[in-house]
Coordinates of C-alpha atoms in Angstrom, one line a residue:
Chain A
X688 CA 227.7 69.8 0.8
X689 CA 226.8 73.0 1.4
X690 CA 228.8 75.7 3.4
X691 CA 225.4 75.9 5.0
X692 CA 222.8 74.3 6.0
X693 CA 219.4 76.0 7.9
X694 CA 217.4 72.6 8.1
X695 CA 213.5 72.9 8.8
X696 CA 214.0 75.5 11.4
X697 CA 210.4 76.2 13.4
X698 CA 209.7 79.3 15.9
X699 CA 206.6 79.4 17.3
X700 CA 205.4 82.7 19.0
X701 CA 202.3 81.3 20.9
X702 CA 199.7 80.4 17.4
X703 CA 202.1 82.4 15.4
X704 CA 204.1 80.7 13.2
X705 CA 206.8 82.8 12.8
X706 CA 208.8 80.2 10.9
X707 CA 207.5 78.2 8.9
X708 CA 209.8 74.6 8.7
X709 CA 212.6 77.1 6.6
X710 CA 215.1 75.5 5.0
X711 CA 218.0 76.6 3.0
X712 CA 221.9 76.7 2.4
X713 CA 225.1 79.2 1.7
X714 CA 227.6 77.8 -1.2
X715 CA 231.0 79.0 0.0
X716 CA 231.9 82.6 -1.2
X717 CA 227.7 82.7 -2.8
X718 CA 225.9 86.1 -1.7
X719 CA 222.5 83.9 -0.7
X720 CA 219.7 87.1 -0.6
X721 CA 216.6 86.3 1.4
X722 CA 213.7 88.9 0.7
X723 CA 210.2 88.9 2.1
X724 CA 207.6 91.7 3.2
X725 CA 207.2 93.2 6.2
X726 CA 206.4 90.7 9.1
X727 CA 207.9 87.4 6.8
X728 CA 210.1 86.4 9.7
X729 CA 213.0 87.6 7.2
X730 CA 214.7 88.8 11.1
X731 CA 213.4 85.7 13.3
X732 CA 215.1 83.8 10.9
X733 CA 218.6 85.4 11.5
X734 CA 218.1 85.6 15.7
X735 CA 217.2 81.5 14.8
X736 CA 219.6 81.2 12.8
X737 CA 222.4 83.4 15.2
X738 CA 220.8 81.2 18.6
X739 CA 219.8 84.8 20.3
X740 CA 215.8 83.1 19.9
X741 CA 215.7 78.9 20.6
X742 CA 214.3 77.3 17.8
X743 CA 211.6 75.4 18.4
X744 CA 212.2 72.2 16.2
X745 CA 214.9 72.5 12.8
X746 CA 219.0 72.6 12.7
X747 CA 221.9 74.9 11.8
X748 CA 225.0 73.9 10.3
X749 CA 227.7 75.3 9.6
X750 CA 230.6 72.8 7.0
X751 CA 228.6 69.9 8.4
X752 CA 229.1 70.6 12.2
X753 CA 225.5 71.4 14.1
X754 CA 225.2 74.2 15.7
X755 CA 222.3 74.2 17.3
X756 CA 223.1 72.9 20.6
X757 CA 225.7 75.6 20.7
X758 CA 225.4 79.0 22.8
X759 CA 225.1 82.1 20.5
X760 CA 228.2 83.3 21.3
X761 CA 229.4 79.4 20.6
X762 CA 227.9 80.4 17.2
X763 CA 230.2 83.8 15.9
X764 CA 233.3 81.0 17.7
X765 CA 232.2 79.0 15.6
X766 CA 232.3 81.3 12.7
X767 CA 229.0 83.1 11.6
X768 CA 229.1 87.0 12.3
X769 CA 226.3 89.0 11.9
X770 CA 225.5 92.3 11.7
X771 CA 222.1 93.9 13.2
X772 CA 219.1 95.6 11.7
X773 CA 219.7 98.7 14.0
X774 CA 222.7 99.6 13.8
X775 CA 224.9 97.8 16.6
X776 CA 227.9 99.7 17.7
X777 CA 229.6 100.5 21.2
X778 CA 228.5 104.3 20.8
X779 CA 230.9 105.7 23.8
X780 CA 234.0 104.3 22.4
X781 CA 236.1 105.2 20.2
X782 CA 236.2 103.7 16.7
X783 CA 239.5 102.3 17.2
X784 CA 238.3 100.8 20.6
X785 CA 235.4 99.0 18.8
X786 CA 237.6 97.2 16.8
X787 CA 239.5 96.5 19.1
X788 CA 236.7 94.8 20.9
X789 CA 235.8 92.9 18.0
X790 CA 238.9 91.8 17.4
X791 CA 239.4 90.5 21.5
X792 CA 236.2 88.4 20.9
X793 CA 238.2 85.8 18.6
X794 CA 241.8 86.7 19.7
X795 CA 243.2 84.5 22.5
X796 CA 241.2 84.4 26.3
X797 CA 239.4 88.2 28.1
X798 CA 239.8 86.9 31.1
X799 CA 244.1 87.9 31.4
X800 CA 243.4 90.7 33.7
X801 CA 246.7 92.8 33.8
X802 CA 249.0 93.3 30.7
X803 CA 247.2 96.4 29.6
X804 CA 244.7 95.9 26.6
X805 CA 246.0 99.0 24.4
X806 CA 249.8 97.5 24.3
X807 CA 249.0 94.7 22.8
X808 CA 251.0 94.9 18.8
X809 CA 248.6 92.0 17.7
X810 CA 245.1 93.7 18.3
X811 CA 245.8 97.0 17.5
X812 CA 246.9 95.7 14.1
X813 CA 244.2 94.3 13.5
X814 CA 242.5 96.2 14.6
X815 CA 243.8 98.9 12.2
X816 CA 243.3 96.3 9.3
X817 CA 239.9 95.9 9.5
X818 CA 239.6 100.3 9.7
X819 CA 241.9 99.9 6.4
X820 CA 239.6 97.3 4.8
X821 CA 236.5 99.4 5.6
X822 CA 237.6 103.1 5.1
X823 CA 237.4 104.4 9.0
X824 CA 241.2 104.8 9.6
X825 CA 240.4 107.8 9.4
X826 CA 237.2 108.4 12.1
X827 CA 239.4 105.5 14.3
X828 CA 239.5 108.3 17.4
X829 CA 236.2 109.2 17.1
X830 CA 233.1 108.1 19.2
X831 CA 231.7 105.7 17.3
X832 CA 227.7 107.5 18.2
X833 CA 229.0 110.8 16.8
X834 CA 229.2 108.9 13.0
X835 CA 226.9 109.4 9.8
X836 CA 224.5 106.6 10.2
X837 CA 226.5 105.4 7.0
X838 CA 229.7 105.3 8.5
X839 CA 228.2 103.3 11.6
X840 CA 227.2 100.5 9.5
X841 CA 230.3 100.1 7.7
X842 CA 231.5 99.9 11.8
X843 CA 228.5 97.2 12.6
X844 CA 229.9 95.4 9.1
X845 CA 233.9 95.6 10.2
X846 CA 232.9 94.6 14.0
X847 CA 231.4 91.4 12.1
X848 CA 233.6 90.6 10.0
X849 CA 236.4 91.1 12.7
X850 CA 236.7 87.2 14.1
X851 CA 236.8 86.3 9.8
X852 CA 233.9 84.2 9.7
X853 CA 233.3 82.0 7.7
X854 CA 229.4 82.8 7.1
X855 CA 228.3 86.8 7.4
X856 CA 224.6 87.6 8.6
X857 CA 223.8 91.2 7.5
X858 CA 220.3 92.2 8.7
X859 CA 218.8 95.1 6.2
X860 CA 222.8 96.4 6.1
X861 CA 221.1 99.3 3.8
X862 CA 217.9 99.7 6.3
X863 CA 217.0 103.6 6.9
X864 CA 220.1 104.8 4.3
X865 CA 220.3 107.3 1.8
X866 CA 221.1 106.8 -2.1
X867 CA 224.2 107.7 -1.2
X868 CA 225.2 105.3 1.6
X869 CA 223.1 102.7 -0.3
X870 CA 225.8 102.8 -2.8
X871 CA 228.6 103.1 -0.6
X872 CA 227.1 99.8 1.7
X873 CA 226.7 97.6 -2.2
X874 CA 230.0 98.2 -2.9
X875 CA 231.5 96.8 0.4
X876 CA 229.4 93.7 0.2
X877 CA 230.6 93.3 -3.9
X878 CA 234.2 93.9 -1.9
X879 CA 233.9 91.1 0.5
X880 CA 232.7 88.9 -2.0
X881 CA 235.1 85.6 -2.4
X882 CA 236.4 86.7 1.9
X883 CA 233.1 85.2 3.2
X884 CA 230.2 83.1 2.4
X885 CA 226.9 85.9 3.2
X886 CA 223.7 85.4 3.9
X887 CA 221.7 89.5 3.1
X888 CA 218.3 89.9 4.7
X889 CA 218.0 93.4 2.4
X890 CA 214.3 95.3 1.0
X891 CA 216.0 97.6 -1.8
X892 CA 216.0 94.9 -4.5
X893 CA 218.0 96.8 -6.7
X894 CA 220.7 95.6 -4.2
X895 CA 219.0 92.0 -3.8
X896 CA 219.1 91.5 -7.8
X897 CA 222.5 93.3 -8.3
X898 CA 224.4 91.1 -5.5
X899 CA 223.1 88.3 -4.9
X900 CA 224.0 85.2 -6.2
X901 CA 220.9 82.8 -5.6
X902 CA 217.7 84.9 -3.8
X903 CA 215.4 83.0 -1.8
X904 CA 211.4 84.6 -1.1
X905 CA 210.1 84.3 2.5
X906 CA 206.5 84.6 3.1
X907 CA 204.5 83.9 6.3
X908 CA 207.6 82.5 7.6
X909 CA 208.4 79.5 4.6
X910 CA 210.5 79.7 1.6
X911 CA 208.0 80.9 -1.4
X912 CA 211.1 80.1 -3.6
X913 CA 214.5 80.1 -4.4
X914 CA 216.8 81.2 -7.6
X915 CA 219.1 83.1 -9.3
X916 CA 217.2 86.6 -9.6
X917 CA 215.8 85.7 -13.3
X918 CA 214.5 83.0 -11.8
X919 CA 212.5 85.0 -8.9
X920 CA 211.3 88.1 -11.2
X921 CA 209.9 85.3 -13.0
X922 CA 208.2 83.5 -10.3
X923 CA 204.4 84.9 -10.4
X924 CA 203.7 83.7 -7.2
X925 CA 206.5 86.6 -6.0
X926 CA 205.4 89.1 -7.8
X927 CA 201.7 88.5 -7.2
X928 CA 202.7 88.7 -3.0
X929 CA 205.7 90.8 -3.1
X930 CA 206.9 92.1 -6.4
X931 CA 203.8 93.4 -7.0
X932 CA 202.3 95.1 -3.7
X933 CA 206.0 96.7 -4.1
X934 CA 205.5 97.7 -7.9
X935 CA 201.4 99.0 -6.5
Chain B
X232 CA 235.5 128.7 12.7
X233 CA 238.8 127.5 14.4
X234 CA 237.8 128.4 17.4
X235 CA 234.8 126.4 17.7
X236 CA 237.6 122.7 17.6
X237 CA 239.9 124.2 20.2
X238 CA 237.2 123.1 23.0
X239 CA 238.3 124.7 26.1
X240 CA 240.7 122.0 28.1
X241 CA 239.1 120.3 30.6
X242 CA 239.7 120.4 34.2
X243 CA 241.5 116.8 34.4
X244 CA 243.4 117.6 31.0
X245 CA 244.4 121.4 32.7
X246 CA 245.6 119.4 35.7
X247 CA 246.6 116.6 34.5
X248 CA 250.1 116.3 36.4
X249 CA 248.3 117.1 39.7
X250 CA 246.1 115.1 38.9
X251 CA 248.8 112.2 38.7
X252 CA 250.4 112.9 41.4
X253 CA 247.3 113.3 43.3
X254 CA 246.8 109.4 44.6
X255 CA 250.2 109.5 45.6
X256 CA 249.9 112.0 47.5
X257 CA 246.6 110.9 49.4
X258 CA 248.5 107.8 49.5
X259 CA 251.2 109.4 51.6
X260 CA 248.6 111.5 53.8
X261 CA 246.9 109.0 54.8
X262 CA 250.2 106.8 55.6
X263 CA 251.3 109.6 57.9
X264 CA 248.2 110.2 59.5
X265 CA 248.2 107.9 62.4
X266 CA 251.3 109.3 63.3
X267 CA 250.3 112.6 63.2
X268 CA 246.8 112.6 64.3
X269 CA 247.9 112.3 68.4
X270 CA 249.9 116.2 67.7
X271 CA 246.7 117.9 66.5
X272 CA 244.4 115.7 68.9
X273 CA 242.3 113.7 67.5
X274 CA 243.0 110.4 67.7
X275 CA 239.9 109.2 67.3
X276 CA 239.8 109.9 63.8
X277 CA 242.5 107.3 63.2
X278 CA 240.0 105.1 63.8
X279 CA 236.9 107.6 61.8
X280 CA 239.7 107.3 59.3
X281 CA 240.1 103.0 58.9
X282 CA 236.7 102.4 58.9
X283 CA 236.7 104.7 55.5
X284 CA 239.0 102.6 54.4
X285 CA 237.4 99.4 55.2
X286 CA 233.8 100.8 53.7
X287 CA 235.8 101.9 50.2
X288 CA 237.2 98.8 49.4
X289 CA 233.2 96.7 49.5
X290 CA 232.8 100.1 47.7
X291 CA 235.3 99.4 45.0
X292 CA 234.0 96.0 44.8
X293 CA 230.7 97.2 44.4
X294 CA 231.7 100.0 41.7
X295 CA 233.9 97.0 39.4
X296 CA 230.6 95.4 38.9
X297 CA 228.4 98.3 38.9
X298 CA 230.0 100.8 37.1
X299 CA 232.1 98.4 35.7
X300 CA 230.1 95.3 34.4
X301 CA 226.2 97.4 34.5
X302 CA 225.7 94.4 37.6
X303 CA 222.6 96.5 39.6
X304 CA 223.5 93.8 42.4
X305 CA 221.2 95.1 45.7
X306 CA 222.5 92.9 47.8
X307 CA 226.2 93.7 48.6
X308 CA 226.1 94.0 52.1
X309 CA 225.1 90.0 51.5
X310 CA 229.0 89.0 50.8
X311 CA 230.2 91.6 53.5
X312 CA 228.2 89.3 55.8
X313 CA 229.8 86.4 54.9
X314 CA 232.8 87.9 55.2
X315 CA 232.4 88.9 58.6
X316 CA 230.6 86.1 60.3
X317 CA 233.7 83.9 58.2
X318 CA 235.8 86.0 60.7
X319 CA 233.5 85.7 63.8
X320 CA 232.8 81.0 62.6
X321 CA 236.8 81.3 62.7
X322 CA 237.0 83.1 66.1
X323 CA 234.3 80.6 67.7
X324 CA 236.4 77.5 66.7
X325 CA 239.9 78.9 68.4
X326 CA 241.5 80.5 64.8
X327 CA 244.0 83.3 66.3
X328 CA 245.0 84.8 63.2
X329 CA 244.1 87.6 61.5
X330 CA 245.4 86.8 57.8
X331 CA 243.6 83.4 57.9
X332 CA 240.1 84.8 59.3
X333 CA 240.6 87.5 56.8
X334 CA 241.2 85.1 54.1
X335 CA 238.8 83.0 55.1
X336 CA 236.6 86.3 54.5
X337 CA 237.8 86.4 51.0
X338 CA 237.3 82.8 50.2
X339 CA 234.1 83.1 51.7
X340 CA 232.8 85.8 50.1
X341 CA 233.6 84.8 46.8
X342 CA 232.3 81.3 47.0
X343 CA 228.5 82.5 48.1
X344 CA 228.7 85.1 45.4
X345 CA 229.4 82.2 42.9
X346 CA 226.6 80.4 44.2
X347 CA 223.9 83.2 44.0
X348 CA 225.7 85.2 40.9
X349 CA 225.2 81.8 38.6
X350 CA 221.1 82.2 39.8
X351 CA 221.3 85.9 39.9
X352 CA 223.3 86.5 36.3
X353 CA 220.6 84.7 34.4
X354 CA 218.1 88.2 34.6
X355 CA 218.8 91.3 33.6
X356 CA 217.8 94.5 35.2
X357 CA 215.1 95.1 37.7
X358 CA 215.0 91.2 38.1
X359 CA 218.5 91.1 38.7
X360 CA 218.1 94.1 41.5
X361 CA 215.1 91.6 43.0
X362 CA 216.9 88.5 43.1
X363 CA 220.2 90.0 44.6
X364 CA 218.1 91.8 47.2
X365 CA 216.2 88.5 48.1
X366 CA 219.3 86.2 48.3
X367 CA 221.0 89.2 51.0
X368 CA 217.8 88.9 52.8
X369 CA 217.9 85.2 53.5
X370 CA 221.7 85.6 54.2
X371 CA 219.9 88.2 56.9
X372 CA 217.6 85.9 58.4
X373 CA 220.1 83.3 57.8
X374 CA 222.7 85.4 60.7
X375 CA 219.2 86.1 62.5
X376 CA 218.6 82.4 63.2
X377 CA 222.1 81.3 63.7
X378 CA 221.9 81.5 67.6
X379 CA 225.5 79.8 68.1
X380 CA 226.8 83.0 66.6
X381 CA 224.1 85.5 68.7
X382 CA 221.5 85.6 66.3
X383 CA 219.6 89.1 66.5
X384 CA 221.5 89.9 69.4
X385 CA 225.4 89.9 67.6
X386 CA 229.0 88.4 68.5
X387 CA 231.5 90.5 70.1
X388 CA 234.8 89.8 69.4
X389 CA 236.8 90.4 72.6
X390 CA 240.1 88.6 71.9
X391 CA 242.2 91.1 68.8
X392 CA 243.4 88.9 66.0
X393 CA 246.6 88.1 65.8
X394 CA 249.1 89.6 62.6
X395 CA 251.9 88.1 63.7
X396 CA 255.3 89.7 65.2
X397 CA 253.7 89.9 68.8
X398 CA 251.6 92.8 67.3
X399 CA 247.3 92.0 67.1
X400 CA 244.2 93.7 65.8
X401 CA 244.5 96.0 68.9
X402 CA 247.1 98.0 67.9
X403 CA 245.6 101.0 66.3
X404 CA 248.7 102.2 64.5
X405 CA 249.6 99.1 62.7
X406 CA 246.0 97.5 62.2
X407 CA 245.0 101.0 60.3
X408 CA 248.4 100.4 57.8
X409 CA 247.2 96.8 57.2
X410 CA 243.7 98.6 55.8
X411 CA 245.7 101.2 54.5
X412 CA 247.9 99.1 51.6
X413 CA 244.8 96.3 51.3
X414 CA 242.8 99.4 50.5
X415 CA 245.8 100.4 48.2
X416 CA 245.9 97.0 46.7
X417 CA 242.4 97.1 45.8
X418 CA 242.4 100.2 44.1
X419 CA 245.1 99.1 42.1
X420 CA 244.7 95.8 40.9
X421 CA 241.1 97.3 39.9
X422 CA 242.0 99.6 38.1
X423 CA 244.8 97.6 36.3
X424 CA 242.1 95.1 35.6
X425 CA 240.4 97.6 34.0
X426 CA 242.7 98.5 31.5
X427 CA 243.3 94.5 30.6
X428 CA 241.3 92.9 28.7
X429 CA 239.0 91.7 30.9
X430 CA 238.7 95.5 31.8
X431 CA 237.5 96.3 28.5
X432 CA 235.2 92.8 27.7
X433 CA 233.1 94.0 31.5
X434 CA 232.3 98.0 30.0
X435 CA 231.4 96.5 26.0
X436 CA 228.7 93.7 28.3
X437 CA 227.1 97.2 29.9
X438 CA 227.4 99.0 27.0
X439 CA 226.5 96.6 24.4
X440 CA 225.6 92.6 26.3
X441 CA 223.9 91.6 22.7
X442 CA 226.3 92.6 20.8
X443 CA 229.2 90.9 22.6
X444 CA 227.2 88.1 22.2
X445 CA 227.1 88.4 18.5
X446 CA 231.2 89.0 18.6
X447 CA 231.9 85.6 20.5
X448 CA 232.3 86.7 24.4
X449 CA 231.0 84.1 27.0
X450 CA 228.7 87.2 28.5
X451 CA 227.7 84.6 31.1
X452 CA 230.9 83.5 32.1
X453 CA 232.7 86.9 32.2
X454 CA 229.7 88.7 34.7
X455 CA 230.1 85.6 36.7
X456 CA 234.2 86.5 37.3
X457 CA 233.1 89.5 37.9
X458 CA 230.2 89.0 40.5
X459 CA 232.5 86.6 42.1
X460 CA 235.3 89.3 42.2
X461 CA 233.7 91.6 43.7
X462 CA 232.4 89.2 46.9
X463 CA 235.1 88.3 47.2
X464 CA 236.4 91.4 47.4
X465 CA 233.5 92.3 49.4
X466 CA 234.1 89.4 51.9
X467 CA 237.3 90.8 52.9
X468 CA 235.9 94.1 53.6
X469 CA 233.3 92.2 55.7
X470 CA 236.3 90.1 57.5
X471 CA 238.3 94.3 58.2
X472 CA 235.2 95.6 59.3
X473 CA 234.5 92.8 62.1
X474 CA 237.9 93.3 63.4
X475 CA 237.6 96.7 63.3
X476 CA 233.8 96.9 65.2
X477 CA 235.0 93.9 67.2
X478 CA 231.7 92.8 67.0
X479 CA 228.9 91.6 64.0
X480 CA 225.5 91.8 64.3
X481 CA 223.0 91.1 61.6
X482 CA 222.9 93.9 60.8
X483 CA 225.5 94.8 58.8
X484 CA 224.0 92.8 55.9
X485 CA 220.3 94.0 56.0
X486 CA 219.2 95.3 53.0
X487 CA 219.2 99.0 53.6
X488 CA 223.0 98.3 54.2
X489 CA 222.8 97.4 50.1
X490 CA 221.8 100.2 49.1
X491 CA 223.3 102.3 51.1
X492 CA 227.1 101.4 49.6
X493 CA 224.9 102.2 46.4
X494 CA 224.6 105.0 46.9
X495 CA 227.6 105.6 47.7
X496 CA 229.3 104.4 44.4
X497 CA 226.9 107.1 43.1
X498 CA 227.7 109.6 44.4
X499 CA 231.1 108.9 44.3
X500 CA 230.5 107.9 40.2
X501 CA 230.1 104.6 39.1
X502 CA 232.6 103.3 36.8
X503 CA 234.7 105.9 37.5
X504 CA 238.0 104.9 39.0
X505 CA 238.8 107.3 42.4
X506 CA 234.6 106.9 42.2
X507 CA 234.2 104.6 45.1
X508 CA 236.7 106.0 47.7
X509 CA 235.3 109.8 46.8
X510 CA 231.7 108.8 47.6
X511 CA 233.0 106.5 50.6
X512 CA 235.1 109.3 52.0
X513 CA 232.3 113.0 51.5
X514 CA 229.2 110.0 52.8
X515 CA 231.4 108.7 56.0
X516 CA 232.2 112.2 57.1
X517 CA 229.0 114.3 56.1
X518 CA 227.4 111.9 58.3
X519 CA 230.5 112.2 61.0
X520 CA 229.9 116.7 61.0
X521 CA 226.1 115.9 60.7
X522 CA 225.8 113.7 63.3
X523 CA 227.8 117.0 65.8
X524 CA 225.2 118.9 65.1
X525 CA 221.6 116.9 64.7
X526 CA 220.0 114.4 65.7
X527 CA 218.3 114.9 62.3
X528 CA 221.1 114.1 59.9
X529 CA 220.0 112.4 57.4
X530 CA 217.6 114.9 54.9
X531 CA 221.1 116.9 54.6
X532 CA 222.4 113.7 52.8
X533 CA 219.1 113.0 50.9
X534 CA 219.3 116.9 49.3
X535 CA 223.0 115.7 48.2
X536 CA 222.3 113.1 46.7
X537 CA 219.0 114.4 45.1
X538 CA 221.6 116.9 44.0
X539 CA 224.0 114.7 42.6
X540 CA 221.1 113.2 40.7
X541 CA 220.2 116.8 39.0
X542 CA 223.5 117.7 38.1
X543 CA 226.4 115.6 38.6
X544 CA 224.8 111.7 37.1
X545 CA 228.8 110.8 37.2
X546 CA 229.5 111.4 40.3
X547 CA 231.7 114.2 41.8
X548 CA 234.8 112.3 40.0
X549 CA 232.0 113.2 37.6
X550 CA 233.1 117.1 37.9
X551 CA 236.3 117.3 37.4
X552 CA 237.4 113.8 35.7
X553 CA 238.8 113.0 32.1
X554 CA 238.3 110.2 29.1
X555 CA 241.3 109.1 30.5
X556 CA 240.2 108.7 34.0
X557 CA 236.6 108.0 33.8
X558 CA 237.6 105.0 31.8
X559 CA 234.4 106.0 29.5
X560 CA 231.2 107.0 30.2
X561 CA 231.6 110.7 30.7
X562 CA 232.3 111.5 27.1
X563 CA 228.7 113.3 27.0
X564 CA 230.3 116.6 27.3
X565 CA 232.9 115.7 24.6
X566 CA 230.4 114.4 22.3
X567 CA 228.0 117.9 22.1
X568 CA 231.2 119.6 22.0
X569 CA 231.8 117.7 18.9
X570 CA 228.1 117.4 17.2
X571 CA 228.2 121.1 17.9
X572 CA 231.8 122.0 16.0
X573 CA 230.7 119.9 13.2
X574 CA 227.2 121.8 13.2
X575 CA 229.4 125.1 13.0
X576 CA 231.5 123.9 10.6
X577 CA 229.2 123.2 8.2
X578 CA 227.1 126.6 9.0
X579 CA 230.0 127.8 7.9
X580 CA 230.9 126.3 4.4
X581 CA 227.3 127.0 3.9
X582 CA 228.1 131.0 4.6
X583 CA 231.1 130.8 2.7

């Protein structure tokens, strides 16, 4: 059985069917990319999977466990990590405090009230490890909000990785990035391959074709087709609705 | 270009040693005050200071959820009222021990906060403000309708509660010291919690709740825990206030009292360790002083509030606080400085 299964997810906003019986799987160690034109319902799907939006129908399974009835924070604890399309870090806190907060979420109870958090060695060690993994060691003391966009995005990914998620949901990690930052993010995602399975939502076609083991195309809330890069590139309908319009 | 990076040390940095000792100094002065006051003929102010400290306890609890947790509750006076009426109910039932009465006030405040918070914390922003306000007003009208406890007219506590060893709350110095000890304890505990895991989690929720959810934090339960703790401490303050005034009336929990408490916290600096104490001390002192000169003492206080809103949004504590003291929040200036420095560096290297 696949590591991750989304099975018949449905979401309606009034009369709009934003997610129309979407089913997809992600295998362990796989990078599965989700592409589709604007308004195809990509972000909605990510929110349905992570639980920020309640689904009208369908199931979400991680490692055979049904997460559908769980609250979003419980899904995160069960192994679903996610990043946000609009970079979501704690802007006023230093990078170190950002990482500590992310590490603390999964390391025992956050109801501890007496011991100074900053004197907890294990938390600090894990935070520094994450910083090293994502190349943030040099900016540990900087307030996150003062970092360049690309570095903030790296921090965003670091926060999601703190819990060692089984599946990482990346919602347009290269949105708004220049070529240089994009390249760096590309390298970062490449390095994550094998550590965690990734569901990658991305507009940058070059990046998608380079990274993804499998690609699903979402159009009007439905999965049009699923397959490797060659299959998707060759698919006539994909060319018409997506690549075609891109090229024009 | 180097000098632009070495920003002028902040007030707090320059006086770090003094500021670290200041709370202890203030504590010592406050502890000696009842003994010294008669020498200067200002015994009246022993009672005044006692009231300041009781209100500061309540304000500290509001600061905990507002400043650290980002929960703008407009019904905090409700919990003060619950505490006060708990003492009334116990006295009416024949309880004489102050400790038992105040302990029950604390528990009562916590229980009501749990009930009200469980519902209110499902909302955010303006809705949260309105729903906490609504609950507090319900408590207010409940108190008005309680004939047994005086209804609209209030309830006089004619017999002082016993403090043990033959002393009671009528003892001016001893009651003062008890309040001082409790206030110090409350501030110490909140300050401790702010630096523990829980405090960090609470500030994380204040700054970016969605991210906290995605990180796996049980946000609702964390907020509710803070809300209950704050309600309990406000209940304790209410119990103390009942003994201090020897009188309890529904007016205690009118929504304007909740608003006033909010104003005092903002004035002192929400999310600052000493914000609540500073705000309450300044507000009540000015009120006391202005009342001597004019019946229209509200409007100078209004002007002060405008000044704070326009020129010192971090409150009094923000005027001479550092990052360490501020527990995050007052970093705007530092951040601006850093960006400035970086821009200048770029300009410099471009010239080179």
